[in-house]
Coordinates of C-alpha atoms in Angstrom, one line a residue:
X1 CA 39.3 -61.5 43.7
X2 CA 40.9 -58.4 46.0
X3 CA 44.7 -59.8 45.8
X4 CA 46.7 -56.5 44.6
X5 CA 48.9 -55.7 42.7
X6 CA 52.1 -57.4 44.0
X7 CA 51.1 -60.9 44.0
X8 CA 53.7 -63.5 43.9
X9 CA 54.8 -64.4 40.6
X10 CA 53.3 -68.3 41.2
X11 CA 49.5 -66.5 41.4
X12 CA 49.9 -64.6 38.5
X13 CA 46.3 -65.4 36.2
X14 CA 46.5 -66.6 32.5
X15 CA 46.1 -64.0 29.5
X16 CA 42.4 -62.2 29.7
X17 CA 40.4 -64.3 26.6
X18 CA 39.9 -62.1 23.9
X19 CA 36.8 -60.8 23.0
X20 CA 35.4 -59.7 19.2
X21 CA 32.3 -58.9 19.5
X22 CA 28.9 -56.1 17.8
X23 CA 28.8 -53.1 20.1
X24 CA 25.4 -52.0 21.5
X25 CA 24.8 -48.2 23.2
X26 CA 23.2 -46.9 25.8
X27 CA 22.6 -43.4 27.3
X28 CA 22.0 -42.7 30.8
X29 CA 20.4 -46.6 32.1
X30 CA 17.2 -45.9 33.7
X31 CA 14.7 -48.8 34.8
X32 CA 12.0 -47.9 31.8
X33 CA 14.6 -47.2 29.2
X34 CA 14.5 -49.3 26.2
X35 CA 17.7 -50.9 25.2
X36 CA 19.0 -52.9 21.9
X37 CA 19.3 -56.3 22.6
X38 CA 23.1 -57.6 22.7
X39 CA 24.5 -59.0 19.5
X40 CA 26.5 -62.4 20.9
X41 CA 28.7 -63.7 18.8
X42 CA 30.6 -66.8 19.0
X43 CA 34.4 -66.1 20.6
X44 CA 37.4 -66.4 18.8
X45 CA 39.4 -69.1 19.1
X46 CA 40.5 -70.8 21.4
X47 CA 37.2 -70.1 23.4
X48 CA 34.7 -73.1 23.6
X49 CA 32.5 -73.2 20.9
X50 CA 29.6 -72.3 23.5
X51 CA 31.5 -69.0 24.7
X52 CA 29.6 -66.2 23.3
X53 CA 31.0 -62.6 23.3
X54 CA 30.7 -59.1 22.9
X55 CA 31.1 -55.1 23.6
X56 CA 28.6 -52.8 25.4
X57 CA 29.2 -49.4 24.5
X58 CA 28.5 -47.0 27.2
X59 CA 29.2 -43.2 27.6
X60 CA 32.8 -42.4 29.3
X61 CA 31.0 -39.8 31.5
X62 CA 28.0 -40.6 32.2
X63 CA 27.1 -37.1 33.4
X64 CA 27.8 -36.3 29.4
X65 CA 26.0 -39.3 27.8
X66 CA 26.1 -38.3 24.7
X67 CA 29.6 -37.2 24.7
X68 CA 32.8 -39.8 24.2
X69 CA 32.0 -43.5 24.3
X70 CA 34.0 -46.8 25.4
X71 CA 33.3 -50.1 25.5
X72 CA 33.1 -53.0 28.3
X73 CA 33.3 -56.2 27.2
X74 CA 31.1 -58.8 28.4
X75 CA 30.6 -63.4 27.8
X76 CA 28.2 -65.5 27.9
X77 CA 27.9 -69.2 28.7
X78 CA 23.9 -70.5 27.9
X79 CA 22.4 -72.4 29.9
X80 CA 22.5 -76.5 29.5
X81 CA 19.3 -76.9 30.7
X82 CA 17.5 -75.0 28.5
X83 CA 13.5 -76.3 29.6
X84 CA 14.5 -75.0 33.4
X85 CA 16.5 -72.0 32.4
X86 CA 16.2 -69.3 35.1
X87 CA 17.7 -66.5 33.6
X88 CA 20.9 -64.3 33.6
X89 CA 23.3 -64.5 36.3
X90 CA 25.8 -61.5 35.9
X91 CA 29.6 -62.0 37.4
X92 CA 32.6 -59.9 38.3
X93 CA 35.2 -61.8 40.5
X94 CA 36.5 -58.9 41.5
X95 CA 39.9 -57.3 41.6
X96 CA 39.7 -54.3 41.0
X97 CA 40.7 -55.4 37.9
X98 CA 39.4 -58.9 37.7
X99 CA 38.0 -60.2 34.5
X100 CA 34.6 -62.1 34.7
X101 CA 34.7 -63.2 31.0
X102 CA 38.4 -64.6 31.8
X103 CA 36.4 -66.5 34.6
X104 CA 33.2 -67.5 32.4
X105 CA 35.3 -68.9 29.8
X106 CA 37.1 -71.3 32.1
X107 CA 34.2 -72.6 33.2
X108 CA 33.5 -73.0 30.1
X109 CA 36.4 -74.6 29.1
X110 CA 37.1 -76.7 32.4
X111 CA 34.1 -76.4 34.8
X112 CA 34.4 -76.1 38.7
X113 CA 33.6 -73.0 38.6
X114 CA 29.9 -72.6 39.3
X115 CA 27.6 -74.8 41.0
X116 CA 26.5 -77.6 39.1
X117 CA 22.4 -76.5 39.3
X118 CA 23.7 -73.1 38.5
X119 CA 25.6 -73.7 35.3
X120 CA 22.8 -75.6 33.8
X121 CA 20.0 -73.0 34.9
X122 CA 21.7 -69.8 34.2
X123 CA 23.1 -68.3 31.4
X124 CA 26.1 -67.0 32.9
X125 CA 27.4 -63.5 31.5
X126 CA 31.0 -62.8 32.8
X127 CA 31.4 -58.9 33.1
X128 CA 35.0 -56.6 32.9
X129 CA 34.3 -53.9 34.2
X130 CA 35.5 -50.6 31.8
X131 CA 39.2 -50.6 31.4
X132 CA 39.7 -54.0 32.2
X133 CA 40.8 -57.1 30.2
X134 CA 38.6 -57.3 27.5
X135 CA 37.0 -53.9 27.8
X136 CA 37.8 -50.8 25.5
X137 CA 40.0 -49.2 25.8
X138 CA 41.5 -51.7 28.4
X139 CA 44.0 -49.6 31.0
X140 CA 47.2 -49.1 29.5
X141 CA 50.5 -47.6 31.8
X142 CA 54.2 -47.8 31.2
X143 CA 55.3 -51.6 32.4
X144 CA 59.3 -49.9 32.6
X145 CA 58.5 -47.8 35.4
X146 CA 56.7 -50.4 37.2
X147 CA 59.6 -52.9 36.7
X148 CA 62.4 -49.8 37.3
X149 CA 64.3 -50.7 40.8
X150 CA 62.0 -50.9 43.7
X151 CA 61.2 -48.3 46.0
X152 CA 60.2 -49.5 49.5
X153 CA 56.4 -48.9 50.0
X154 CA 57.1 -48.3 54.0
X155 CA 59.6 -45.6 53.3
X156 CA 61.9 -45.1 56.9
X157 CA 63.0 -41.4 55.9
X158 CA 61.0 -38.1 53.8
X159 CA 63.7 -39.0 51.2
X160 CA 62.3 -42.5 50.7
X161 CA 58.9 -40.9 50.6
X162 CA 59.2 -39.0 47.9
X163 CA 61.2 -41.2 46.2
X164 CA 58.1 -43.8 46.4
X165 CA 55.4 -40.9 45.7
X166 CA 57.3 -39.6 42.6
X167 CA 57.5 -43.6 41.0
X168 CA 53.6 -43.7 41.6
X169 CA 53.0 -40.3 39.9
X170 CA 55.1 -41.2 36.8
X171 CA 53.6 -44.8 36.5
X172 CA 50.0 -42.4 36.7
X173 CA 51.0 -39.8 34.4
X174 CA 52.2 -42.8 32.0
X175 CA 48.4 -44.2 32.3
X176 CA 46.8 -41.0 31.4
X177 CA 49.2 -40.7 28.1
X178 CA 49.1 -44.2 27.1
X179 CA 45.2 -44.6 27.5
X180 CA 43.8 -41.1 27.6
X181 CA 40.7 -39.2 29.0
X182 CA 39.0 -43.0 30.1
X183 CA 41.5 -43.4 32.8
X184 CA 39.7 -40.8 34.6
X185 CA 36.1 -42.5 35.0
X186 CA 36.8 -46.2 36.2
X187 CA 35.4 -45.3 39.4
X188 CA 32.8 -47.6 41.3
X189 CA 29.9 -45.5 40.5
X190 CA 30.5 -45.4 37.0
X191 CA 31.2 -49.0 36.9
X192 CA 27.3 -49.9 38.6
X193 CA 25.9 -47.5 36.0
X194 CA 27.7 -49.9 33.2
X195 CA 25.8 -52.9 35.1
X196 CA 22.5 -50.9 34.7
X197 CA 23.3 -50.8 31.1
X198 CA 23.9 -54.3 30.5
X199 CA 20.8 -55.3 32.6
X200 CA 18.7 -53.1 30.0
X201 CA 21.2 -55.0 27.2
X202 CA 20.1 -58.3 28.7
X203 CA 16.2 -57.2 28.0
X204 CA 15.2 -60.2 30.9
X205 CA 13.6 -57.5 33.5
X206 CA 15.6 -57.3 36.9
X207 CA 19.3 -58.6 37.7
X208 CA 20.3 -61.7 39.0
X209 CA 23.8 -60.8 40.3
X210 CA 26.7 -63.1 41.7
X211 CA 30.0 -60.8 42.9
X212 CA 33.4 -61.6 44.5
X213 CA 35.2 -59.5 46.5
X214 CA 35.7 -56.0 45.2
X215 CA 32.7 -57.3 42.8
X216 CA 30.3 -56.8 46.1
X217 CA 31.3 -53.2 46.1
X218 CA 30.0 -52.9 43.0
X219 CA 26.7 -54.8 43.5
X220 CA 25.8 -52.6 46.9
X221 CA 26.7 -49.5 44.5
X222 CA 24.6 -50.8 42.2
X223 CA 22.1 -51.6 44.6
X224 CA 22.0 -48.2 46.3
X225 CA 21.3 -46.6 42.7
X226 CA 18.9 -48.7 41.2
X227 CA 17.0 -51.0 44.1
X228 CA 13.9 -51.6 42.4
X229 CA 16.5 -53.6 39.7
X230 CA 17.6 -56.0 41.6
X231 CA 16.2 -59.7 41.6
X232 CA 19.0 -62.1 43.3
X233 CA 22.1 -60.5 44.1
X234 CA 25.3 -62.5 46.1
X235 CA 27.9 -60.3 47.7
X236 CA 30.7 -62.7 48.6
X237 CA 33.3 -61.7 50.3
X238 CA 32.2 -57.8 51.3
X239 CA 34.2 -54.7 50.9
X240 CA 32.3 -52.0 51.9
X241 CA 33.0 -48.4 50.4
X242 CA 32.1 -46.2 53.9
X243 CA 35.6 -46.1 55.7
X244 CA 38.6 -43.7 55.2
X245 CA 41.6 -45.2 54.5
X246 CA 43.4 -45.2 58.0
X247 CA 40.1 -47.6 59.0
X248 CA 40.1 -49.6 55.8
X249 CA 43.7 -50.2 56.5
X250 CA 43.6 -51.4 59.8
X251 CA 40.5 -54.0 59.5
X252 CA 42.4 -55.6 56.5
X253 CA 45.6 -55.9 58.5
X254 CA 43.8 -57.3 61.4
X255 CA 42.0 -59.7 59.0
X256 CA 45.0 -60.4 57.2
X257 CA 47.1 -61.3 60.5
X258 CA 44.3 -63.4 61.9
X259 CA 44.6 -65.5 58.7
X260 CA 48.3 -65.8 58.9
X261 CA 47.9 -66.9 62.3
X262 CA 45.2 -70.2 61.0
X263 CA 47.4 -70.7 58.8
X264 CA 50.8 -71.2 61.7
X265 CA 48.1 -73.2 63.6
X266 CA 47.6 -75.7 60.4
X267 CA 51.0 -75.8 59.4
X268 CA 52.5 -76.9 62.5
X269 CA 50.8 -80.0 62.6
X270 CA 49.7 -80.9 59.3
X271 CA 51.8 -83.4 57.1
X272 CA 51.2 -81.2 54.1
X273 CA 53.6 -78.3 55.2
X274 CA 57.2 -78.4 55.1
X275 CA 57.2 -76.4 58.5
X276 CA 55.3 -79.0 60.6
X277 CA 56.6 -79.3 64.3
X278 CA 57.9 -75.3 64.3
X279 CA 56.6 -72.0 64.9
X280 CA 56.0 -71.0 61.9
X281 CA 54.7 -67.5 62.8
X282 CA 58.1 -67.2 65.0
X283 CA 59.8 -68.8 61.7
X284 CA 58.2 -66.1 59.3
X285 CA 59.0 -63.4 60.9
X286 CA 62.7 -64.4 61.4
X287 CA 62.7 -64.9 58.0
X288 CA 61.4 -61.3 56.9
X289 CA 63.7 -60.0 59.0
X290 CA 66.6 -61.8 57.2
X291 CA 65.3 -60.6 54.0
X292 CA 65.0 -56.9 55.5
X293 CA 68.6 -56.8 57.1
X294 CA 69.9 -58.4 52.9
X295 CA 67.3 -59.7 50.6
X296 CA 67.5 -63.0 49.5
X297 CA 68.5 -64.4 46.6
X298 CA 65.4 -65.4 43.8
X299 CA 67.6 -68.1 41.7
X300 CA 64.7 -69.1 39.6
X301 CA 63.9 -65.7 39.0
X302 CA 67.4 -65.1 38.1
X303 CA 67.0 -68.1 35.4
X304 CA 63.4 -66.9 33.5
X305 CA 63.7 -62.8 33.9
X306 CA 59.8 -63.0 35.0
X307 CA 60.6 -61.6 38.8
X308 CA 63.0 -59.9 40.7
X309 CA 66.1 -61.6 41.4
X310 CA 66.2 -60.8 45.2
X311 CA 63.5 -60.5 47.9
X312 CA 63.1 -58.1 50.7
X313 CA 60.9 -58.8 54.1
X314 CA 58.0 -56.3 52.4
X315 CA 58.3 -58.5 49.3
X316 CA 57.3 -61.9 51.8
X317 CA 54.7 -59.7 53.7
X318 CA 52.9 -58.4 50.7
X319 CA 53.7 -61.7 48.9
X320 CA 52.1 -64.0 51.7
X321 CA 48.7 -62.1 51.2
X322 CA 47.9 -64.0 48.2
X323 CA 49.0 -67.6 49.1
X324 CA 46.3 -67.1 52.0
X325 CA 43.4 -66.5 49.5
X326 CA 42.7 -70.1 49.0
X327 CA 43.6 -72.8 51.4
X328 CA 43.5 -75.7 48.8
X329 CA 44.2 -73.3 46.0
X330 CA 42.7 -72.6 43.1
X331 CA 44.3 -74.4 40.1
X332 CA 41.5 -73.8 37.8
X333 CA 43.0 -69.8 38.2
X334 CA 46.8 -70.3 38.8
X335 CA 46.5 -69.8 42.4
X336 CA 48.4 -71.2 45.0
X337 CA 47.4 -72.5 48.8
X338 CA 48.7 -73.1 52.0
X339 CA 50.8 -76.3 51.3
X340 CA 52.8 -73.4 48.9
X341 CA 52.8 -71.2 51.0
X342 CA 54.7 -73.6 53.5
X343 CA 57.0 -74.3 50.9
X344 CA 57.7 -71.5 49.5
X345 CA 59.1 -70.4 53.3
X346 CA 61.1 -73.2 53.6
X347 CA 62.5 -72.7 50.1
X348 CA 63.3 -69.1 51.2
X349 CA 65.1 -69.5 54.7
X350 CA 67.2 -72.5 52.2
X351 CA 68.2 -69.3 50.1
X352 CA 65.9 -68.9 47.5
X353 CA 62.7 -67.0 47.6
X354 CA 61.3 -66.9 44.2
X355 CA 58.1 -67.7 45.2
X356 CA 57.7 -64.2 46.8
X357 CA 59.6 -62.4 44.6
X358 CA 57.2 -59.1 42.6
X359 CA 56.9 -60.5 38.8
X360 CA 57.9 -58.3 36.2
X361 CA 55.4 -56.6 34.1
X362 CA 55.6 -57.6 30.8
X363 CA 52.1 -55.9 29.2
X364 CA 51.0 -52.3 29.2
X365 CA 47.3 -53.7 29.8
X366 CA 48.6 -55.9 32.8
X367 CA 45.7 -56.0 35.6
X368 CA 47.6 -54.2 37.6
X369 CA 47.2 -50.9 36.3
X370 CA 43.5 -51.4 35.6
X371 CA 43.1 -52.4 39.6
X372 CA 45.3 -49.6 40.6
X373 CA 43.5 -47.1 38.3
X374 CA 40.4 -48.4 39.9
X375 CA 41.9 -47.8 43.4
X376 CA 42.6 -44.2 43.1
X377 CA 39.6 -43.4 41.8
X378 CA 37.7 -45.1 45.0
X379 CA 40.5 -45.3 48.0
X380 CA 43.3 -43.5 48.0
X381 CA 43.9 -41.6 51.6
X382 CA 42.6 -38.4 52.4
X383 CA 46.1 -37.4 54.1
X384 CA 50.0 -37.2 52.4
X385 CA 53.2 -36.6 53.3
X386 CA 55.8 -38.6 55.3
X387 CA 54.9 -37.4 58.7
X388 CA 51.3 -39.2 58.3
X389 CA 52.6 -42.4 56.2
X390 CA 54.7 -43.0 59.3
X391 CA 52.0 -42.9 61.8
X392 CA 50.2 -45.5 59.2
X393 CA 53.0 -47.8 59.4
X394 CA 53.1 -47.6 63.0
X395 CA 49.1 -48.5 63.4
X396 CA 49.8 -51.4 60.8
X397 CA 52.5 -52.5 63.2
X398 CA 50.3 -52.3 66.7
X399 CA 47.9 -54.0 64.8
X400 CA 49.7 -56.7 62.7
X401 CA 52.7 -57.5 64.1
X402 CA 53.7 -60.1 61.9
X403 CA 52.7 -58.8 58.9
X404 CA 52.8 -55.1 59.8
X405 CA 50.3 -53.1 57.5
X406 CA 50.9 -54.8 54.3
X407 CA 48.0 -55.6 52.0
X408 CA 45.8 -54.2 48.8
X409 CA 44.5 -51.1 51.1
X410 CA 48.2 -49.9 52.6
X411 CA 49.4 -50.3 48.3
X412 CA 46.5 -48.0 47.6
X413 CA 47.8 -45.0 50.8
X414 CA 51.2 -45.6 49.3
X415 CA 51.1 -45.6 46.0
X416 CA 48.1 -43.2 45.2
X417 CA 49.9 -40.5 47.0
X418 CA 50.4 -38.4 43.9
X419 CA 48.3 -39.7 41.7
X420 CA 47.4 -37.6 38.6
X421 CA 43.8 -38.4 38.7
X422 CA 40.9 -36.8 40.7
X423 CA 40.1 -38.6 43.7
X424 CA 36.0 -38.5 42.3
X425 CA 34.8 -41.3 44.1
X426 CA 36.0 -41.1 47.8
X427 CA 34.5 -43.2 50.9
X428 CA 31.1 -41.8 52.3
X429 CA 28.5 -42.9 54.3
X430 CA 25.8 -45.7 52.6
X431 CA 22.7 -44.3 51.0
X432 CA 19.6 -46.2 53.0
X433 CA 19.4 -49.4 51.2
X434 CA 16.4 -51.7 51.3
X435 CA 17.5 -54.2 48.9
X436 CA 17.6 -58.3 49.8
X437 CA 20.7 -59.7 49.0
X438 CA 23.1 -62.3 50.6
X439 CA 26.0 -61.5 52.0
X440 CA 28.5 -64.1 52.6
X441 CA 32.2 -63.7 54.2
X442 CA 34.4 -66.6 56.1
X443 CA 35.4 -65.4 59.5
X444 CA 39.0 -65.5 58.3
X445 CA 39.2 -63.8 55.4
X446 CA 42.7 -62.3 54.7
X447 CA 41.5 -59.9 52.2
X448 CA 38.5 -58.7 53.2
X449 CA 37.4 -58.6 56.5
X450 CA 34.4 -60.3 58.5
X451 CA 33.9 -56.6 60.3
X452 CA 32.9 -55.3 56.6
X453 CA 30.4 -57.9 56.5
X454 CA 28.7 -56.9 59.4
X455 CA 28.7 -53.2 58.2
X456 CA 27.6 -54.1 55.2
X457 CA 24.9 -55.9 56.1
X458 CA 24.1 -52.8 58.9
X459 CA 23.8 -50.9 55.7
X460 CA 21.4 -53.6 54.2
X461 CA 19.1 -54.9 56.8
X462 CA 16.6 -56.6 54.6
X463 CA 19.6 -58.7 53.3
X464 CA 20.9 -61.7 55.4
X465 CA 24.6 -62.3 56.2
X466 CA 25.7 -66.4 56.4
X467 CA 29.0 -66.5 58.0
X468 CA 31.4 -69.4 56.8
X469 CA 33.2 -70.5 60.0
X470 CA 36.0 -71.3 58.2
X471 CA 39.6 -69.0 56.7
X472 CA 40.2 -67.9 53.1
X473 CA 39.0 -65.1 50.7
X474 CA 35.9 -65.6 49.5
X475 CA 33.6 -68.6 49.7
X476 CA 31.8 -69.6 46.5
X477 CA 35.1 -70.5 45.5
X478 CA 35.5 -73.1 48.3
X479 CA 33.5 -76.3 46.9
X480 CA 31.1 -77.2 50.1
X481 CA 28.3 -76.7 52.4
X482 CA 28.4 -72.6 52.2
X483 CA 28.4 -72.7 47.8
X484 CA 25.7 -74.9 48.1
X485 CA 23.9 -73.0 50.6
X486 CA 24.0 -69.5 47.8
X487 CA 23.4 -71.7 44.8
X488 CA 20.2 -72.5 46.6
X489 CA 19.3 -69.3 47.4
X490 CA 20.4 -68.6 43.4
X491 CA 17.8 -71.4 42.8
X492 CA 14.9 -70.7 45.0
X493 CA 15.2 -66.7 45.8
X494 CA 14.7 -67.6 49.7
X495 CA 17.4 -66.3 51.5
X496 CA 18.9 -68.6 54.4
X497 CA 17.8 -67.8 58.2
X498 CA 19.5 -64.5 59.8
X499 CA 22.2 -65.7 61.6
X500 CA 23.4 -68.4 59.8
X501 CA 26.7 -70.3 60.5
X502 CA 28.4 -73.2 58.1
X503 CA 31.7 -75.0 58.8

């Protein structure tokens, strides 16, 4: 999933499963190369007894393969139906920072995750990318600087600026210190050459591929570098890696606004908000200015120390992002939906807005700092200084009145500003790409935008895009029609007709 880094503290995800595992290694992945096969071994408690798991080691540069060498760690869940077993099917949810084991191991422990036909046919491999969750070494910053008082990511003066930038450079400086040299190579590229490595791990020929979100970046990466690899590959959900960051910014804002506005249109007359009858979009907006003009109180925050105690109008903005991922939720994941969102805005004009209050870091390896790590690398702006933030904010504004720039891409202009890293993997055009895959976005996406579907699939044409006429981030996680319609393209290999629409 794309959700950032300051999600409200109701969406924040369960522990990442821990993983013990033999380590394989690899030099540079090329389609001939001969590979070990992956040593699986059962997952520590309190992983189902079917949860396999292990490390893939894998050079840190992969310009100096036989230099330094980490590890990303890597589950798998056989296939029930062992007689019609297809293959693998590799899986990243996204992020950056997501965990694909932490996603594997719930279904293996509660299901729901995968379509029926594809659980039992697949042996489903759940992949962290390097640095995250389970890999080695996982991302590590300093959780006190992130949790020191806030600085306002929409500074209104070059004071504020620099106040924000320096905060962002420590918090970086405090990654490279705490997790060394690694911190510098989590970028996009190096990522798909990991997936090249675990496809020659795998030993089962080409890759079957299913990614979320910022996990489709990473499958048209890997696409563009290794084409003749690829067998299936879904790309739900697109995020394209061709725009500078003024253009990034501005479809997500656009995207994310449109959602917000489905969401005003069901609330007002559905039973199941606790703003039905109003304006909602007139009510948030009053309400986020409240919270700009004195923040609001957080009382249960106040109680359990796991969030700030008061909540400013950027907190709600960046805050409402995430309730708009899934419109029934996703309990299986510990996010919320639209009902909560409705109630966590009538809870807030009543005087407490825990529900959108930033949660406290409590763990040096929080995904977080493996997400923003990842963003820094791969989309940080190619401008600074207050003068050009401000025209930013202004854009974000024009375009998203509502909610006025915030989202994942504005976090990564403001707080990559003085990042301590190279920026190695900047936006460029796409390399030709001939590969088939299917590309899947909902119209109202609040995350990722429909427009970077259609590029995407510009940059693709042998792959087909099916539209899901319908809001929310993603769609394979929305049981219905449009999961059933990739798990049968999963199943088969035949891609649906060009131009398909599903409600």
């Amino acid at each position: 999933m794309r959700t950032g880094s300051r999600i409200p503290v109701t969406a924040v995800l369960a522990a990442a499963v821990l993983l013990m595992a033999a380590t394989v290694a690899f030099a540079v992945p090329r389609a001939s190369a001969a590979a070990p096969a992956i040593d699986w071994k059962p997952c520590p408690a309190p992983s189902a007894r079917t949860l396999q798991c292990a490390q893939v080691e894998v050079p840190m540069d992969w310009r100096d393969p036989s230099g330094k060498k980490i590890s990303f760690g890597v589950n798998r869940l056989p296939a029930t139906a062992r007689a019609e077993r297809i293959g693998t099917l590799v899986f990243n949810p996204g992020g950056p920072g997501g965990s694909g084991t932490q996603w594997v191991a719930t279904e293996a422990a509660k299901g729901g995750m995968f379509g029926k036909d594809v659980r039992s046919r697949y042996d489903l491999v759940g992949f962290d990318p390097r640095g995250v969750a389970s890999s080695r070494p996982a991302v590590r910053c300093d959780n006190e600087i992130w949790n020191s008082p806030r600085v306002s990511l929409f500074p209104t003066s070059a004071e504020q600026y620099e106040q924000m930038a320096d905060k962002y450079e420590r918090l970086g400086r405090s990654c490279l210190e705490l997790t060394g040299p690694a911190v510098r190579f989590m970028d996009t590229v190096s990522v798909a050459r990991d997936l090249e490595a675990l496809r020659n791990a795998v030993g089962e020929g080409k890759l079957n591929y299913l990614g979320l979100s910022y996990g489709t970046e990473i499958g048209q990466q890997y696409s563009q570098l290794y084409p003749e690899n690829v067998r299936r590959m879904v790309l739900d959900g697109a995020l394209v890696h061709s725009l500078e960051a003024s253009s990034f910014n501005e479809n997500e804002s656009v995207a994310y606004e449109a959602t917000l506005g489905r969401f005003a249109q069901w609330c007002a007359r559905s039973t199941d908000c606790a703003l039905k009858g109003r304006d909602v979009l007139a009510a948030f907006s009053e309400l986020v200015r409240k919270a700009d003009a004195e923040p609001i109180p957080a009382a249960v925050c106040a109680k359990s120390a796991a969030c700030r105690t008061s909540v400013t109008g950027e907190d709600i903005r960046f805050a409402a992002q995430g309730y708009l991922l899934f419109p029934s939720g996703l309990p299986q994941m510990g996010y919320p939906g639209w009902r909560e969102l409705g109630d966590a805005l009538k809870s807030a004009e009543q005087g407490d807005a825990s529900a959108f209050s930033p949660r406290i870091i409590e763990q040096q390896t929080d995904a977080a700092f493996s997400g923003l790590a990842v963003g820094c690398l791969d989309n940080r702006a190619d401008f600074k200084g207050y003068p050009a933030l401000k025209a930013q904010i202004a854009l974000g504004k024009v375009v998203s009145p509502h909610v006025q720039g915030a989202g994942q891409s504005y976090q990564y202009i403001a707080q990559c500003t003085d990042w301590p890293t190279a920026f190695t993997n900047p936006p460029k055009p796409a390399a030709p790409n001939q590969t088939r895959a299917l590309i899947v976005n909902a119209l109202y996406d609040p995350s990722t935008a429909y427009a970077w579907a259609q590029l995407m699939a510009t940059q693709m044409p042998n792959s087909v895009l099916l539209t899901r006429d319908g809001a929310g981030h993603t769609s394979y996680t929305h049981a219905g029609p449009t999961r059933d319609a990739i798990d049968r393209y999963l199943l088969s290999g035949v891609l649906p007709a060009p131009g398909t629409f599903i409600k």
